[in-house]
Coordinates of C-alpha atoms in Angstrom, one line a residue:
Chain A
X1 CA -5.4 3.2 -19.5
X2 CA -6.6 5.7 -22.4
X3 CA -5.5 5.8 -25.8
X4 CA -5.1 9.3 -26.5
X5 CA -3.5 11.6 -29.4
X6 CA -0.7 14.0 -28.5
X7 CA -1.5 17.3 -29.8
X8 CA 1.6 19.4 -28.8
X9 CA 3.9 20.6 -25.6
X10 CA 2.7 22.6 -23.0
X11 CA 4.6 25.2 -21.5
X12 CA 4.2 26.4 -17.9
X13 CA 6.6 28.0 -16.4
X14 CA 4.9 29.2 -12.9
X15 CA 4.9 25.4 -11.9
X16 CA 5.7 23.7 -8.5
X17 CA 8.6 22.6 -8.0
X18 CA 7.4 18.8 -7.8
X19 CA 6.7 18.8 -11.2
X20 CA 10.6 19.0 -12.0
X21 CA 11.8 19.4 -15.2
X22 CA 9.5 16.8 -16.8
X23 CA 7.9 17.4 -20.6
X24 CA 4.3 17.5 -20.6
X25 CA 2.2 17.1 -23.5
X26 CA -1.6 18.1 -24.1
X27 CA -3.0 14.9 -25.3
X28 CA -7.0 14.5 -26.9
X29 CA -8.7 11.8 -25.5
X30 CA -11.9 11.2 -28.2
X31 CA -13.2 15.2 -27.3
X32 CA -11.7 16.1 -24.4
X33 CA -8.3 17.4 -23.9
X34 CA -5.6 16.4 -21.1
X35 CA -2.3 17.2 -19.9
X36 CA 0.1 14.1 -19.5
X37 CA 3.9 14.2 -18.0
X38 CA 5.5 12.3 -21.1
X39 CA 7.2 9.0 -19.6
X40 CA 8.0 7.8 -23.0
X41 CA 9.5 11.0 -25.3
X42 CA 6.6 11.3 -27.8
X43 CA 5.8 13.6 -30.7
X44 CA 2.9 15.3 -32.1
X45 CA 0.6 12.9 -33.7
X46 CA 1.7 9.8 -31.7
X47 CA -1.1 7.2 -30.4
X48 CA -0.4 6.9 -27.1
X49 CA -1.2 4.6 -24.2
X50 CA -1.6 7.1 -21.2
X51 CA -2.1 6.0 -17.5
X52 CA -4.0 7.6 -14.5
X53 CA -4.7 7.4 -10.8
X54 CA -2.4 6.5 -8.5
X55 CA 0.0 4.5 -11.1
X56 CA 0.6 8.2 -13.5
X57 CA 3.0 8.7 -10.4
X58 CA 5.5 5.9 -10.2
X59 CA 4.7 5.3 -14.0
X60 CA 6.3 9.1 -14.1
X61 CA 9.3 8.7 -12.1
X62 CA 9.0 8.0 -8.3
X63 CA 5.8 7.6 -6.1
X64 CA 5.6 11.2 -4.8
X65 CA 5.8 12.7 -8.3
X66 CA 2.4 15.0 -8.9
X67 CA 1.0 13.1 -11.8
X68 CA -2.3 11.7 -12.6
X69 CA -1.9 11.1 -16.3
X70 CA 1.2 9.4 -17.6
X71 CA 2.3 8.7 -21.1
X72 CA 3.6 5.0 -21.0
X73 CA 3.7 3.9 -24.2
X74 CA 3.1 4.3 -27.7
X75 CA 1.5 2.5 -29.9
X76 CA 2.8 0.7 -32.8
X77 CA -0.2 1.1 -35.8
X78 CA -4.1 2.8 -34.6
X79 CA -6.4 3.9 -36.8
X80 CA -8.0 6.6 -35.1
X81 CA -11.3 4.7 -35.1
X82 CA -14.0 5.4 -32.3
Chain B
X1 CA -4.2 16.6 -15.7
X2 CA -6.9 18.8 -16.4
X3 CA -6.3 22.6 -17.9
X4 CA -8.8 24.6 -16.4
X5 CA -9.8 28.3 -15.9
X6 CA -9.5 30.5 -13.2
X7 CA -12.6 31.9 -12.2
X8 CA -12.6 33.3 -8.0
X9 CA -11.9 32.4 -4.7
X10 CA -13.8 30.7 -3.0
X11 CA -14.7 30.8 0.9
X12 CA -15.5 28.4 3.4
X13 CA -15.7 29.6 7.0
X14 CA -16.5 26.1 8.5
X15 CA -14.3 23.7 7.5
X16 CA -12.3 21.0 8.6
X17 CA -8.7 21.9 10.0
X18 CA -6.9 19.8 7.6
X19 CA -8.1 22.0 5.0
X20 CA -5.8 24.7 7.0
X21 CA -5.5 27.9 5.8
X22 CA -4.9 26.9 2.0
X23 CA -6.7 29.0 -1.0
X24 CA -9.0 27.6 -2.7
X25 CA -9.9 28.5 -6.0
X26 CA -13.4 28.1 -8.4
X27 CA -12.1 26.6 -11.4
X28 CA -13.6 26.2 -14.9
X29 CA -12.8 22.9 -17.1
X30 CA -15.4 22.9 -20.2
X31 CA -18.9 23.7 -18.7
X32 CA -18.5 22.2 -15.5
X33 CA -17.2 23.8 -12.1
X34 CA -14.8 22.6 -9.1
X35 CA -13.1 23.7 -6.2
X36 CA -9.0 23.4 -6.1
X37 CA -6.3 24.3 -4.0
X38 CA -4.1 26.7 -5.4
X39 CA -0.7 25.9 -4.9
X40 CA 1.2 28.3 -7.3
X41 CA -0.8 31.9 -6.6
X42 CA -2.6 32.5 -9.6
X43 CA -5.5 34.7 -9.6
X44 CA -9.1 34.7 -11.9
X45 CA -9.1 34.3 -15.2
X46 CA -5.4 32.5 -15.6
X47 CA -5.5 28.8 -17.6
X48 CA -4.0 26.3 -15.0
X49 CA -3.1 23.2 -15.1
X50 CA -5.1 21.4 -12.2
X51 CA -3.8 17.3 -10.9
X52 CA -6.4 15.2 -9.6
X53 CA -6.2 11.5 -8.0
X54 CA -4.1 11.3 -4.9
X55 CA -1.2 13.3 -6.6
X56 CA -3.6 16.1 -5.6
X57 CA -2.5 15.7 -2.0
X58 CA 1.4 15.7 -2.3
X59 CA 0.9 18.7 -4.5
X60 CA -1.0 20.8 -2.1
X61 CA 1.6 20.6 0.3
X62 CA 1.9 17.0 2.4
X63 CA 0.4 13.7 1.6
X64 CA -2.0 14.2 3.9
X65 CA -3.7 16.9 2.6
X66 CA -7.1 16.4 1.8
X67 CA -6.9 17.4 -1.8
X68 CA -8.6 15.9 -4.4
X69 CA -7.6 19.0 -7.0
X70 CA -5.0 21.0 -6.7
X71 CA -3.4 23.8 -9.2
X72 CA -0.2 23.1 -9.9
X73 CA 0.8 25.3 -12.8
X74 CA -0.4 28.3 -14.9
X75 CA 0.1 27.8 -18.5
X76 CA 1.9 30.4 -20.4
X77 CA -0.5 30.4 -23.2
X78 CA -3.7 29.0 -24.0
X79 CA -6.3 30.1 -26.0
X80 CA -9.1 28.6 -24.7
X81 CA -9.7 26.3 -27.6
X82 CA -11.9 23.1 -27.6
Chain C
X1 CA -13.2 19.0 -4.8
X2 CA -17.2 19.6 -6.1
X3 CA -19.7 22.0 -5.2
X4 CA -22.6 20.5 -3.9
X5 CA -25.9 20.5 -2.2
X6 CA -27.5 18.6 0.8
X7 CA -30.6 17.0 0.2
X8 CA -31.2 15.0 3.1
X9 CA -29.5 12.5 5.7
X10 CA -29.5 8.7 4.1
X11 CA -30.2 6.0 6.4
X12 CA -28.8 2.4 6.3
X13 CA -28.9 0.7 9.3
X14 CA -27.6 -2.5 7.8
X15 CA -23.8 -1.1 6.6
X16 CA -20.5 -2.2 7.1
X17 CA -18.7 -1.9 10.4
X18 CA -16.2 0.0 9.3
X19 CA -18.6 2.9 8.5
X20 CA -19.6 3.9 12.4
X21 CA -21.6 6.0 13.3
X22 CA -20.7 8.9 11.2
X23 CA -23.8 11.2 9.6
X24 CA -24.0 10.4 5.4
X25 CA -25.8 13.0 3.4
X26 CA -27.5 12.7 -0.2
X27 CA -25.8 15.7 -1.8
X28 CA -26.4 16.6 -5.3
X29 CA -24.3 17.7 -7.9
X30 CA -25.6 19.3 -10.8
X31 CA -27.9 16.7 -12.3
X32 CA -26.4 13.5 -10.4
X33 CA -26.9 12.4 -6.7
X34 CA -24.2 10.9 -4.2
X35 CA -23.7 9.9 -1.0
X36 CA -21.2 11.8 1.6
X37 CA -19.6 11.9 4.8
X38 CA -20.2 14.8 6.7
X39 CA -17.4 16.0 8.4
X40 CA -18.5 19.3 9.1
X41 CA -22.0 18.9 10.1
X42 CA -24.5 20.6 7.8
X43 CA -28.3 21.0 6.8
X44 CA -30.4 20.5 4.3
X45 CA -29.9 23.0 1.1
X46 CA -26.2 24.0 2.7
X47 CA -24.1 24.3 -0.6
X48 CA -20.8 22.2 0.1
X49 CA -17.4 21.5 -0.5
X50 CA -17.3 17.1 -0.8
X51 CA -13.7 15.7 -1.4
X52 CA -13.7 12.8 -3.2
X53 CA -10.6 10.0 -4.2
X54 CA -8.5 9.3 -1.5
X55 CA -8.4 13.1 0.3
X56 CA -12.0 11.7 1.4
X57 CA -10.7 9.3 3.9
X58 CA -8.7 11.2 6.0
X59 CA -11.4 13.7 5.9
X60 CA -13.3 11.3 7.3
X61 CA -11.8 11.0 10.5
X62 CA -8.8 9.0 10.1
X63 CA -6.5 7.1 7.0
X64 CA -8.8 3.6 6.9
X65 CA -12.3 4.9 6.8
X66 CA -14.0 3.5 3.8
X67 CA -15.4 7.1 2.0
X68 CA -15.0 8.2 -1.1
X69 CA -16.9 11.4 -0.9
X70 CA -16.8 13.6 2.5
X71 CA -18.2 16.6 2.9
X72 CA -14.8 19.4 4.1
X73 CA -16.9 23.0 3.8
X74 CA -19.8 25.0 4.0
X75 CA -19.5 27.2 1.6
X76 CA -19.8 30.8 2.6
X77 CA -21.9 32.4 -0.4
X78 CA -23.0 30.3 -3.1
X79 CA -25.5 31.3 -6.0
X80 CA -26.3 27.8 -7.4
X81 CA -25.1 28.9 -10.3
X82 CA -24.0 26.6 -13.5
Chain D
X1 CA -15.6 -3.1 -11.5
X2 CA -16.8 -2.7 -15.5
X3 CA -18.2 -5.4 -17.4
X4 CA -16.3 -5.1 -20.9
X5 CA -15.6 -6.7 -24.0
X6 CA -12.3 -7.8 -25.0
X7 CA -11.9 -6.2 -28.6
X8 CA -7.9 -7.3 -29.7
X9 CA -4.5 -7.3 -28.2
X10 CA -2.4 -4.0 -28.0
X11 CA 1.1 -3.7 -29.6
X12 CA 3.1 -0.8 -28.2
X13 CA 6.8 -1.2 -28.2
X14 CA 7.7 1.6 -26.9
X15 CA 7.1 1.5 -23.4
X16 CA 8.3 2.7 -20.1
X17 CA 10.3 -0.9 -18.2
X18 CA 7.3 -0.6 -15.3
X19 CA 4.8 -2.0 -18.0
X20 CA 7.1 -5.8 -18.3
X21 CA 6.2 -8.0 -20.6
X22 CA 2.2 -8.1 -19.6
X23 CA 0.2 -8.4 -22.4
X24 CA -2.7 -5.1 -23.1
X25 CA -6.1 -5.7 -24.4
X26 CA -8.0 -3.0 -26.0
X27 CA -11.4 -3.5 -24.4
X28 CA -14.6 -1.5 -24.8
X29 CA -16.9 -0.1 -22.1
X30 CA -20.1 0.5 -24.2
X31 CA -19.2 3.9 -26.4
X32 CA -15.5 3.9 -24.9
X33 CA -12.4 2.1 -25.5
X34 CA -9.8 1.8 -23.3
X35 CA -6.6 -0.5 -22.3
X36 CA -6.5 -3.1 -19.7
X37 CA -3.6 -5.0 -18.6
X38 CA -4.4 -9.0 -19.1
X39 CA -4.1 -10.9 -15.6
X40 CA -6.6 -13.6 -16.5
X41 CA -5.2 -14.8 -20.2
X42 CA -8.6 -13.4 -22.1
X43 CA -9.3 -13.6 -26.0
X44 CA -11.3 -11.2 -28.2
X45 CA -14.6 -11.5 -27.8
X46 CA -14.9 -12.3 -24.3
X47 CA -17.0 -10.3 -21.7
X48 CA -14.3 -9.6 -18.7
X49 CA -14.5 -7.5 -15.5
X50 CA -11.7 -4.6 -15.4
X51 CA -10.9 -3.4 -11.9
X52 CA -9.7 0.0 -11.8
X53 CA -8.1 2.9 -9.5
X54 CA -5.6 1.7 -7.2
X55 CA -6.7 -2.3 -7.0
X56 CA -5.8 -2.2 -10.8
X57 CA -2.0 -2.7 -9.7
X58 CA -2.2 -4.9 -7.2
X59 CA -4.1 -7.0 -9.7
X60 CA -1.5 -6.7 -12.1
X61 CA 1.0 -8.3 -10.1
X62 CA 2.1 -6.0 -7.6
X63 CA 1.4 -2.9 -6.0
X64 CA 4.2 -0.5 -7.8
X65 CA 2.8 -1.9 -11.1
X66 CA 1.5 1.2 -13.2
X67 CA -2.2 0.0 -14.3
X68 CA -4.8 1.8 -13.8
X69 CA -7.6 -0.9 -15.7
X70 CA -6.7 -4.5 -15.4
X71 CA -8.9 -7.6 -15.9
X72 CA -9.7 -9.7 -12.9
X73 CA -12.1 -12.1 -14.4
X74 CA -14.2 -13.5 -17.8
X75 CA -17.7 -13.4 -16.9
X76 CA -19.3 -16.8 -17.5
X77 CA -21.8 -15.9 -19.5
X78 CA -23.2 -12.4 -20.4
X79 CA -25.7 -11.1 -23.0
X80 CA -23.9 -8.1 -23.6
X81 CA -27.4 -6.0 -22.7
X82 CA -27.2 -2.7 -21.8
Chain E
X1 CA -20.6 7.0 -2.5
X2 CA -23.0 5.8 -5.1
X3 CA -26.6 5.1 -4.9
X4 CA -27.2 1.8 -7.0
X5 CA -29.7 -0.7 -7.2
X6 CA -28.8 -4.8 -6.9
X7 CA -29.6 -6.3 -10.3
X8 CA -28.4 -10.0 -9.8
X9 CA -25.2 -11.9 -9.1
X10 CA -22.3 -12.3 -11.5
X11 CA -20.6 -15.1 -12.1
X12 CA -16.7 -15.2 -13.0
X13 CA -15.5 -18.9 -12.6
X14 CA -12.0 -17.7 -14.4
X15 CA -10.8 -14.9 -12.0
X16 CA -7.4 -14.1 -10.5
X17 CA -6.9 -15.4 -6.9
X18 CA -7.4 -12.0 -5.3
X19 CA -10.9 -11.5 -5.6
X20 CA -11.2 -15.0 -3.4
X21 CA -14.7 -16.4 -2.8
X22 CA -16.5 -13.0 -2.5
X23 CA -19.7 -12.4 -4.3
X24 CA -20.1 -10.3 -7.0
X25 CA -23.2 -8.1 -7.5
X26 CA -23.9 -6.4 -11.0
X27 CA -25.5 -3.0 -10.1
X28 CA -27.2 -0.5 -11.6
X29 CA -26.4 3.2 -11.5
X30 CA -28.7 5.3 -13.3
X31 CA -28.5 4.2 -17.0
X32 CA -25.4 2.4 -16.8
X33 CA -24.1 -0.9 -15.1
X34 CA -20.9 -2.0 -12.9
X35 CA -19.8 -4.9 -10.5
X36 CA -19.1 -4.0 -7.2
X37 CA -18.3 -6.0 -4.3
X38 CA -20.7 -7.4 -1.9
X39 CA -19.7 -6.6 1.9
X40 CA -22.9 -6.8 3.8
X41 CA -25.5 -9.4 2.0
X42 CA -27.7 -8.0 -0.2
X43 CA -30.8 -9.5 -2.4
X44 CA -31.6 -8.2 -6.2
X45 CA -34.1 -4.7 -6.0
X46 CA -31.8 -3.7 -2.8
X47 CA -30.8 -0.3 -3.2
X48 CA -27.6 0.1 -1.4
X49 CA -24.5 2.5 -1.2
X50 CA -21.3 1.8 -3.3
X51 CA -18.0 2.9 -2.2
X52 CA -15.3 3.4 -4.6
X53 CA -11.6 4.8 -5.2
X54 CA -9.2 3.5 -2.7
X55 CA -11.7 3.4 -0.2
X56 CA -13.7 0.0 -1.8
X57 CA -10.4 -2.0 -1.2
X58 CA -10.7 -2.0 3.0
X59 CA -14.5 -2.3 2.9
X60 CA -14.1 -5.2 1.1
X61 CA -11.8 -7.0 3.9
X62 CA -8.4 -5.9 3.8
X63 CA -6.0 -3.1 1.9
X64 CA -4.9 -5.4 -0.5
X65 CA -8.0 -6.5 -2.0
X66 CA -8.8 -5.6 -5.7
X67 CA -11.8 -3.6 -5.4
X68 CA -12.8 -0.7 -6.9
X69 CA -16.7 -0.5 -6.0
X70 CA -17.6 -2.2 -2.9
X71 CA -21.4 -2.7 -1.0
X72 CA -21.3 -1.1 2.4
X73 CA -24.8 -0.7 3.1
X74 CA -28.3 -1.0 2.3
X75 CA -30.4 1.9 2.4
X76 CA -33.6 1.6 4.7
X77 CA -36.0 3.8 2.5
X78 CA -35.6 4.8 -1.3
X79 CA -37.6 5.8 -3.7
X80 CA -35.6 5.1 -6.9
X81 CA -36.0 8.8 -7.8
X82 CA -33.5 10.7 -9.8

């Protein structure tokens, strides 16, 4: 899993349907950015524990959900170090 | 997932039939390039959100699809920051 | 899915079972070199379409083939660009 | 498989139910960190193998468990080259 | 698949039952190092493919094992370029 930063909501509304009505959150992973489907109801700020592959889908709801970066978690004290 | 820009269609004349009759799209993320599937109808230039892993499959249509990127969303507003 | 190029055809006679007799090429993409399936049956300096994660198994032939990286297209036009 | 190094455990309270009680090390992977689920019973310090992708979850426990890094193994002795 | 080149075995006396008695190969790919699972028998200096993704899990012996790099075959003639 990565530990990333959540920056702030990402709207799209031209979605399919799969994705439901889940949140999803553009998180920053050291100097990259992601998108995550927020497992976990997280804010701005937070120091989270996000999962891919195959597990971002069941981690996001059910096993056919179209996910490959889940936020499961977030962590209690992190320092921003790297 | 990855947010990515739109930048053409791309064709491929000899392909395998699972591929079907799908678009598939040349996508920007950073300063690399990929191929996706584009599942939502979005044309070049639009910022998408693009799900990787085996989620890829399910969102292109079935899970047998052989998708390893597919566009699943077209964000509302980005400006192309990072 | 990636845009790549064939190099050559990779020989290894001592390989798994489970591998057959299907043809592997040494693609490269961008600076890095891999090893794919071809599905599609291409030539040196063809620029591809390889899907990768678990899309490259069933592009393989069937559900249990052991790849990770199959070649799906030949792309049409491609200017090597990037 | 990646050799890493197990740097301290990871707190995170708030968590989805999938993750259990399974304790999460912060292990690093040369420049990178990242979070593995603990199936061996490791301690900081030691030089473990981390099994990603799918066979993470099986090696968590079970096959609907939602890791994507766990660690399989300490390495008996390693010199942390590289 | 990865081109890598067999460095030496690894040894992981403390390991979760799942990995079972199979040998573990550090290789080398490019610059940086992994363990992958050896499925055909290979000597250090052996440069050999690597499967990954779902795809290591059957090479290795069945779909349950905890792969995520596995050895499926030793290339005949390479020249270590790249």
């Amino acid at each position: 899993m990565k530990i990333c930063q959540v920056e702030k909501p990402l709207v799209a509304t031209n979605r399919i349907p799969g994705l439901e009505h889940r949140h999803l959150q553009v998180v920053r992973d050291g100097r990259s950015m992601a998108v995550a489907v927020d497992a976990v109801g997280c804010t701005p700020g937070d120091w989270v524990i996000c999962v891919g592959s195959s597990a971002a889908r069941e981690a996001a709801g059910h096993k056919d959900y179209p996910s490959d970066l889940t936020i499961v978690g977030i962590i209690d004290h992190w320092e921003g170090e790297e």
